Amino acid sequence: MGYYLVLVIYAAICLSVFKKPWIAAVAYLAFGIMQPQYIWFWHFEGLSPSKYLAIAAIAAWFIAALTNKINFSIYKKKQNFVLLTMWILIHLSDVFSPFPVYSAGVPAEIVLDVLNTIMILYFVSIGLLVSETALKYLSIALVVIVTYYVYWSNDQYFSYNWSQFKSGRLMGPRGSIYRDENVFSTLFMVGAPFLLFGFFYVKNKLLKYSVFIIIPLLWHSLFLAGSRGAMLATLVSTIIASRLIKSKVFNKLLIIGFVAALLTQGGAMLNRSTETLEASQESSTEEPLNPRIVSWQHGLSHIKNHPLTGVGVQRFQHATRVYFPESVPHVAHNTFLQLSANSGILVGLLYLYLFWLAYKSYKFCVKNGVEKY
């Protein structure tokens, strides 16, 4: 039954491309975030929904372009030129890599194929998501997905499903992109602000005040996944969000609530940090206890040796083996260093420039009071 329901939904999305082409983009993005084929896998046997939805979204873009339903001025935004430039430079770094022969767990070809898909569907999606209605439904989809995963993750904990935990940290559905605990954490980190601002946007009182139940459970889900980086990012984004929210009482409850949740629910993450500090103080070796420090040193060296095009896509570890044979080759553990070392310093700087553009947008939001939108 579920299998046929999936086919019916896909058929409905395909038909929508003629009158409401934005539905295909929302469906593609929502499916990619939800990963339902790994939760209810028995309904998707033999299907490739992501591929079908991508085709539908691309077809919707062409139909919308022919019927003048795309505002092409969106493509003139600086962010898009930055991403396009990064995309080109990353491909060039693979062409001009000093390591044409290399070893890597995942070949550059696969990484570049994934990047191509992401970039193509990004440019397709922004052309379709030009109306307030489209953005509203995309936001609703994200809130629903995050709320479901809040339920799913807490259910794993309260039902004692310890097989879903790895070294005390909760993994997402097996086989999905969330099988990595750090990636799983980002789902809750990104979704939290949408839930927070939903309190001011939604008029239904039941939905409005359910935020006070979902948000603490979301924090618990975050702590179960155990990413200290995501925890820190969530704290920062919560503080930033408080500047957009005009209610002082709500803001105080929000910050106090997060700190209280961290102290009462985040014991495992706090203990990991404490143990690391204690081990660092007791260590008598000159090697840094945290392998990230070694990785960052290697990354800086790669940038110095190959500043223009880097060592090549997916060659960070290989270059480390070549230049530092006495050291264990680690991954970069830092997006700026990963991009700069693999594809050149300009790619890394453009990545940081995206943050500056986001900051300018944030300043605009602070000035104009957008908590209800």
Short mmCIF file of C-alpha atoms in Angstrom, two decimals:
data_model
loop_
_atom_site.label_atom_id
_atom_site.label_comp_id
_atom_site.label_asym_id
_atom_site.label_seq_id
_atom_site.Cartn_x
_atom_site.Cartn_y
_atom_site.Cartn_z
CA MET A 1 0.00 0.00 0.00
CA GLY A 2 2.74 2.44 0.96
CA TYR A 3 4.61 1.68 -2.27
CA TYR A 4 1.63 2.76 -4.36
CA LEU A 5 1.11 5.83 -2.17
CA VAL A 6 4.67 6.91 -2.99
CA LEU A 7 3.92 6.53 -6.71
CA VAL A 8 0.70 8.55 -6.37
CA ILE A 9 2.54 11.36 -4.54
CA TYR A 10 5.23 11.45 -7.19
CA ALA A 11 2.61 11.56 -9.96
CA ALA A 12 0.88 14.46 -8.18
CA ILE A 13 4.19 16.35 -7.95
CA CYS A 14 4.82 15.79 -11.66
CA LEU A 15 1.39 17.17 -12.55
CA SER A 16 1.95 20.21 -10.33
CA VAL A 17 4.87 21.44 -12.46
CA PHE A 18 2.44 23.05 -14.93
CA LYS A 19 0.50 25.24 -12.49
CA LYS A 20 2.64 25.38 -9.34
CA PRO A 21 6.21 24.51 -10.35
CA TRP A 22 7.61 25.48 -6.93
CA ILE A 23 6.04 22.33 -5.46
CA ALA A 24 8.64 20.16 -7.22
CA ALA A 25 11.51 22.16 -5.68
CA VAL A 26 9.99 21.99 -2.19
CA ALA A 27 9.39 18.25 -2.61
CA TYR A 28 12.96 17.61 -3.77
CA LEU A 29 14.49 19.58 -0.90
CA ALA A 30 12.12 18.14 1.71
CA PHE A 31 12.83 14.59 0.54
CA GLY A 32 16.58 15.18 0.69
CA ILE A 33 16.32 16.46 4.26
CA MET A 34 13.81 13.86 5.45
CA GLN A 35 15.51 10.76 3.95
CA PRO A 36 12.26 8.73 4.26
CA GLN A 37 13.60 5.85 2.18
CA TYR A 38 15.79 4.90 5.15
CA ILE A 39 13.02 5.18 7.75
CA TRP A 40 10.20 3.42 5.88
CA PHE A 41 12.49 1.55 3.49
CA TRP A 42 9.91 -1.13 2.65
CA HIS A 43 7.81 1.47 0.81
CA PHE A 44 10.66 2.53 -1.49
CA GLU A 45 12.00 -0.82 -2.68
CA GLY A 46 13.17 -0.55 -6.27
CA LEU A 47 12.49 3.21 -6.45
CA SER A 48 14.90 6.12 -6.83
CA PRO A 49 12.74 8.99 -5.52
CA SER A 50 15.55 11.53 -5.33
CA LYS A 51 16.33 11.05 -9.01
CA TYR A 52 12.66 11.32 -9.98
CA LEU A 53 12.13 14.46 -7.89
CA ALA A 54 15.30 16.05 -9.31
CA ILE A 55 14.00 15.43 -12.85
CA ALA A 56 10.63 16.89 -11.85
CA ALA A 57 12.28 20.00 -10.36
CA ILE A 58 14.41 20.59 -13.48
CA ALA A 59 11.37 20.12 -15.73
CA ALA A 60 9.43 22.53 -13.51
CA TRP A 61 12.18 25.14 -13.92
CA PHE A 62 11.99 25.00 -17.73
CA ILE A 63 8.20 25.18 -17.67
CA ALA A 64 8.29 28.11 -15.25
CA ALA A 65 10.88 29.88 -17.42
CA LEU A 66 8.72 29.45 -20.54
CA THR A 67 5.63 30.77 -18.71
CA ASN A 68 7.43 33.76 -17.12
CA LYS A 69 7.06 32.45 -13.56
CA ILE A 70 10.73 32.92 -12.66
CA ASN A 71 12.16 36.18 -11.44
CA PHE A 72 15.62 35.96 -13.01
CA SER A 73 16.88 38.89 -10.93
CA ILE A 74 17.41 36.39 -8.09
CA TYR A 75 20.35 35.02 -10.05
CA LYS A 76 22.12 38.41 -9.88
CA LYS A 77 22.65 38.10 -6.12
CA LYS A 78 26.31 38.12 -5.04
CA GLN A 79 25.88 34.79 -3.28
CA ASN A 80 25.21 33.06 -6.57
CA PHE A 81 28.31 34.49 -8.26
CA VAL A 82 30.37 33.38 -5.26
CA LEU A 83 29.01 29.83 -5.41
CA LEU A 84 29.44 29.63 -9.18
CA THR A 85 33.06 30.79 -8.89
CA MET A 86 33.76 28.27 -6.13
CA TRP A 87 32.21 25.52 -8.23
CA ILE A 88 34.48 26.31 -11.20
CA LEU A 89 37.63 26.66 -9.07
CA ILE A 90 37.00 23.34 -7.30
CA HIS A 91 36.84 21.59 -10.68
CA LEU A 92 40.02 23.35 -11.79
CA SER A 93 41.80 22.22 -8.64
CA ASP A 94 41.05 18.64 -9.62
CA VAL A 95 42.40 19.21 -13.16
CA PHE A 96 45.63 20.91 -12.03
CA SER A 97 46.28 18.81 -8.94
CA PRO A 98 49.97 17.99 -8.28
CA PHE A 99 48.77 14.48 -7.40
CA PRO A 100 47.16 13.01 -10.55
CA VAL A 101 47.64 9.57 -8.99
CA TYR A 102 46.41 9.36 -5.41
CA SER A 103 44.62 7.15 -2.90
CA ALA A 104 41.40 8.17 -1.13
CA GLY A 105 38.49 6.44 0.55
CA VAL A 106 36.07 8.30 -1.73
CA PRO A 107 37.44 9.25 -5.20
CA ALA A 108 37.30 12.86 -6.37
CA GLU A 109 34.98 11.84 -9.21
CA ILE A 110 32.24 10.88 -6.75
CA VAL A 111 32.68 14.05 -4.70
CA LEU A 112 32.53 16.21 -7.82
CA ASP A 113 29.44 14.36 -9.10
CA VAL A 114 27.69 15.05 -5.79
CA LEU A 115 28.83 18.68 -5.89
CA ASN A 116 27.49 19.05 -9.44
CA THR A 117 24.11 17.69 -8.39
CA ILE A 118 23.95 19.99 -5.37
CA MET A 119 24.87 23.08 -7.38
CA ILE A 120 22.55 22.37 -10.31
CA LEU A 121 19.58 21.72 -8.02
CA TYR A 122 20.49 24.77 -5.94
CA PHE A 123 20.26 27.07 -8.97
CA VAL A 124 17.10 25.31 -10.11
CA SER A 125 15.49 25.65 -6.67
CA ILE A 126 16.17 29.34 -6.08
CA GLY A 127 14.54 30.10 -9.42
CA LEU A 128 11.38 28.26 -8.36
CA LEU A 129 11.23 29.41 -4.73
CA VAL A 130 10.56 33.06 -5.56
CA SER A 131 7.16 33.50 -3.93
CA GLU A 132 6.29 33.93 -0.26
CA THR A 133 3.99 30.91 -0.55
CA ALA A 134 6.81 28.67 -1.78
CA LEU A 135 9.15 29.79 1.01
CA LYS A 136 6.40 29.37 3.59
CA TYR A 137 5.76 25.77 2.58
CA LEU A 138 9.48 25.01 2.49
CA SER A 139 9.75 26.34 6.05
CA ILE A 140 6.72 24.32 7.14
CA ALA A 141 8.27 21.21 5.59
CA LEU A 142 11.50 21.78 7.49
CA VAL A 143 9.63 22.31 10.79
CA VAL A 144 7.61 19.11 10.27
CA ILE A 145 10.75 17.11 9.39
CA VAL A 146 12.73 18.38 12.37
CA THR A 147 9.78 17.78 14.69
CA TYR A 148 9.53 14.20 13.44
CA TYR A 149 13.23 13.59 14.02
CA VAL A 150 12.91 15.08 17.51
CA TYR A 151 10.26 12.42 18.17
CA TRP A 152 12.33 9.71 16.45
CA SER A 153 15.54 10.44 18.35
CA ASN A 154 13.85 10.69 21.75
CA ASP A 155 11.98 7.47 21.02
CA GLN A 156 15.30 5.66 20.45
CA TYR A 157 16.46 6.87 23.86
CA PHE A 158 13.31 6.22 25.89
CA SER A 159 12.75 2.82 24.26
CA TYR A 160 16.34 1.82 25.19
CA ASN A 161 17.33 1.09 21.60
CA TRP A 162 21.04 1.17 22.40
CA SER A 163 21.91 -0.46 19.05
CA GLN A 164 21.22 2.97 17.50
CA PHE A 165 24.01 4.49 19.60
CA LYS A 166 27.71 4.45 18.74
CA SER A 167 30.12 5.10 21.62
CA GLY A 168 27.25 6.65 23.53
CA ARG A 169 26.18 8.94 20.66
CA LEU A 170 22.92 8.60 18.74
CA MET A 171 23.13 7.88 15.02
CA GLY A 172 20.39 8.75 12.55
CA PRO A 173 18.60 6.12 10.43
CA ARG A 174 21.05 3.55 9.12
CA GLY A 175 22.12 4.08 5.53
CA SER A 176 20.97 7.71 5.50
CA ILE A 177 23.15 10.83 5.46
CA TYR A 178 22.41 11.06 9.20
CA ARG A 179 24.22 7.82 10.06
CA ASP A 180 27.07 10.13 11.10
CA GLU A 181 26.31 11.64 14.51
CA ASN A 182 27.80 15.03 13.63
CA VAL A 183 25.70 15.32 10.48
CA PHE A 184 22.63 14.23 12.46
CA SER A 185 23.30 17.05 14.95
CA THR A 186 23.21 19.67 12.21
CA LEU A 187 19.58 18.78 11.43
CA PHE A 188 18.53 19.95 14.89
CA MET A 189 20.91 22.92 14.82
CA VAL A 190 19.44 24.21 11.55
CA GLY A 191 15.85 23.45 12.49
CA ALA A 192 15.86 25.14 15.91
CA PRO A 193 15.52 28.76 14.67
CA PHE A 194 12.60 27.82 12.39
CA LEU A 195 10.76 26.43 15.41
CA LEU A 196 11.63 29.47 17.51
CA PHE A 197 10.34 31.99 14.97
CA GLY A 198 7.35 29.77 14.29
CA PHE A 199 6.12 30.79 17.74
CA PHE A 200 5.64 34.35 16.48
CA TYR A 201 4.42 33.43 13.00
CA VAL A 202 1.77 30.82 13.82
CA LYS A 203 -1.60 32.03 15.09
CA ASN A 204 -3.03 28.67 16.20
CA LYS A 205 -2.47 28.56 19.99
CA LEU A 206 -1.99 24.79 20.11
CA LEU A 207 0.78 24.97 17.50
CA LYS A 208 2.22 28.14 19.00
CA TYR A 209 2.67 26.82 22.52
CA SER A 210 3.79 23.37 21.40
CA VAL A 211 7.13 25.11 20.76
CA PHE A 212 7.73 25.10 24.52
CA ILE A 213 7.53 21.29 24.45
CA ILE A 214 9.38 20.63 21.19
CA ILE A 215 12.36 22.95 21.77
CA PRO A 216 13.55 21.25 25.01
CA LEU A 217 13.13 17.86 23.35
CA LEU A 218 15.10 19.17 20.36
CA TRP A 219 17.93 20.18 22.69
CA HIS A 220 17.81 16.67 24.17
CA SER A 221 18.05 15.20 20.65
CA LEU A 222 21.06 17.42 19.99
CA PHE A 223 22.76 16.25 23.15
CA LEU A 224 22.00 12.60 22.32
CA ALA A 225 23.84 13.00 18.99
CA GLY A 226 26.74 14.39 21.01
CA SER A 227 28.30 16.94 18.66
CA ARG A 228 30.04 19.64 20.69
CA GLY A 229 30.40 21.77 17.57
CA ALA A 230 26.67 21.62 16.86
CA MET A 231 25.95 22.36 20.52
CA LEU A 232 28.13 25.47 20.39
CA ALA A 233 26.61 26.54 17.06
CA THR A 234 23.09 26.10 18.47
CA LEU A 235 23.97 28.24 21.48
CA VAL A 236 25.37 30.96 19.21
CA SER A 237 22.39 30.85 16.84
CA THR A 238 20.02 30.97 19.83
CA ILE A 239 21.72 34.11 21.13
CA ILE A 240 21.64 35.66 17.63
CA ALA A 241 17.97 34.73 17.25
CA SER A 242 17.22 36.50 20.53
CA ARG A 243 18.28 39.78 18.90
CA LEU A 244 15.56 39.34 16.29
CA ILE A 245 12.90 38.48 18.88
CA LYS A 246 11.44 41.55 20.56
CA SER A 247 10.08 39.77 23.66
CA LYS A 248 12.54 40.20 26.56
CA VAL A 249 10.71 37.59 28.65
CA PHE A 250 10.85 35.04 25.82
CA ASN A 251 14.55 35.76 25.27
CA LYS A 252 15.46 35.28 28.93
CA LEU A 253 13.48 32.04 29.13
CA LEU A 254 15.19 30.87 25.95
CA ILE A 255 18.77 31.45 27.09
CA ILE A 256 18.18 30.24 30.66
CA GLY A 257 16.36 27.19 29.30
CA PHE A 258 19.21 26.25 26.96
CA VAL A 259 21.84 26.57 29.70
CA ALA A 260 19.67 24.55 32.10
CA ALA A 261 19.12 21.88 29.43
CA LEU A 262 22.86 21.69 28.75
CA LEU A 263 23.67 21.27 32.45
CA THR A 264 20.96 18.67 33.05
CA GLN A 265 20.86 16.79 29.72
CA GLY A 266 24.26 17.40 28.13
CA GLY A 267 26.32 15.49 30.67
CA ALA A 268 27.94 13.18 28.10
CA MET A 269 29.25 16.08 25.98
CA LEU A 270 30.46 18.03 29.01
CA ASN A 271 32.20 14.93 30.36
CA ARG A 272 33.96 14.39 27.00
CA SER A 273 35.31 17.95 27.13
CA THR A 274 36.40 17.60 30.76
CA GLU A 275 38.14 14.31 30.08
CA THR A 276 39.97 15.83 27.11
CA LEU A 277 41.22 18.75 29.22
CA GLU A 278 42.31 16.47 32.07
CA ALA A 279 44.13 14.12 29.69
CA SER A 280 45.81 17.11 28.04
CA GLN A 281 47.10 18.35 31.42
CA GLU A 282 48.40 14.90 32.35
CA SER A 283 50.03 14.25 28.96
CA SER A 284 53.81 14.50 28.99
CA THR A 285 54.26 14.12 25.24
CA GLU A 286 54.85 16.97 22.83
CA GLU A 287 52.19 15.66 20.44
CA PRO A 288 48.89 17.57 20.72
CA LEU A 289 46.23 15.43 22.36
CA ASN A 290 43.57 16.65 19.93
CA PRO A 291 44.31 15.28 16.41
CA ARG A 292 42.48 18.29 14.97
CA ILE A 293 45.44 20.50 15.85
CA VAL A 294 47.73 18.26 13.80
CA SER A 295 45.23 18.29 10.92
CA TRP A 296 45.05 22.09 10.96
CA GLN A 297 48.85 22.35 10.89
CA HIS A 298 48.94 20.03 7.89
CA GLY A 299 46.18 22.03 6.20
CA LEU A 300 48.07 25.30 6.63
CA SER A 301 51.18 23.66 5.18
CA HIS A 302 49.25 22.45 2.12
CA ILE A 303 47.90 25.98 1.57
CA LYS A 304 51.42 27.41 1.80
CA ASN A 305 52.81 24.85 -0.67
CA HIS A 306 49.90 25.05 -3.15
CA PRO A 307 48.08 28.37 -2.64
CA LEU A 308 46.47 28.72 -6.09
CA THR A 309 44.80 25.40 -6.87
CA GLY A 310 45.50 23.41 -3.70
CA VAL A 311 46.47 19.76 -3.54
CA GLY A 312 43.31 18.69 -5.38
CA VAL A 313 39.83 17.51 -4.52
CA GLN A 314 39.85 14.63 -1.99
CA ARG A 315 43.65 14.71 -1.75
CA PHE A 316 44.08 16.23 1.73
CA GLN A 317 44.96 12.90 3.35
CA HIS A 318 47.09 11.77 0.40
CA ALA A 319 49.10 15.01 0.48
CA THR A 320 49.58 14.53 4.23
CA ARG A 321 51.02 11.06 3.62
CA VAL A 322 53.44 12.52 1.09
CA TYR A 323 54.56 15.60 3.03
CA PHE A 324 54.27 14.19 6.57
CA PRO A 325 55.00 10.45 6.26
CA GLU A 326 55.76 10.20 9.98
CA SER A 327 52.27 11.40 10.94
CA VAL A 328 48.90 9.68 10.86
CA PRO A 329 46.93 11.35 8.02
CA HIS A 330 43.77 12.96 9.39
CA VAL A 331 40.90 14.68 7.64
CA ALA A 332 40.89 18.48 7.79
CA HIS A 333 38.25 18.87 10.57
CA ASN A 334 37.66 22.41 9.33
CA THR A 335 35.70 23.50 6.27
CA PHE A 336 37.81 26.57 5.51
CA LEU A 337 41.06 24.55 5.65
CA GLN A 338 39.46 21.68 3.73
CA LEU A 339 38.45 23.96 0.86
CA SER A 340 41.64 26.04 0.91
CA ALA A 341 44.03 23.08 1.11
CA ASN A 342 42.21 21.02 -1.51
CA SER A 343 41.16 23.73 -3.97
CA GLY A 344 43.20 26.87 -3.25
CA ILE A 345 43.06 29.81 -0.86
CA LEU A 346 40.65 31.76 -3.08
CA VAL A 347 37.99 29.07 -2.64
CA GLY A 348 38.46 29.25 1.13
CA LEU A 349 38.19 33.05 1.13
CA LEU A 350 35.04 32.93 -1.00
CA TYR A 351 33.58 30.48 1.51
CA LEU A 352 34.24 32.98 4.31
CA TYR A 353 32.74 35.75 2.17
CA LEU A 354 29.45 33.83 2.18
CA PHE A 355 29.39 34.34 5.96
CA TRP A 356 29.89 38.08 5.49
CA LEU A 357 26.95 38.19 3.08
CA ALA A 358 24.84 36.28 5.62
CA TYR A 359 25.90 38.72 8.35
CA LYS A 360 24.80 41.69 6.20
CA SER A 361 21.43 40.00 5.72
CA TYR A 362 21.20 39.46 9.49
CA LYS A 363 21.90 43.15 10.15
CA PHE A 364 19.11 44.03 7.74
CA CYS A 365 16.76 41.69 9.64
CA VAL A 366 17.70 43.24 12.99
CA LYS A 367 17.04 46.71 11.63
CA ASN A 368 13.68 45.87 10.05
CA GLY A 369 12.17 43.49 12.62
CA VAL A 370 11.42 40.26 10.81
CA GLU A 371 10.57 37.95 13.71
CA LYS A 372 7.09 37.37 12.29
CA TYR A 373 8.40 36.47 8.83
#
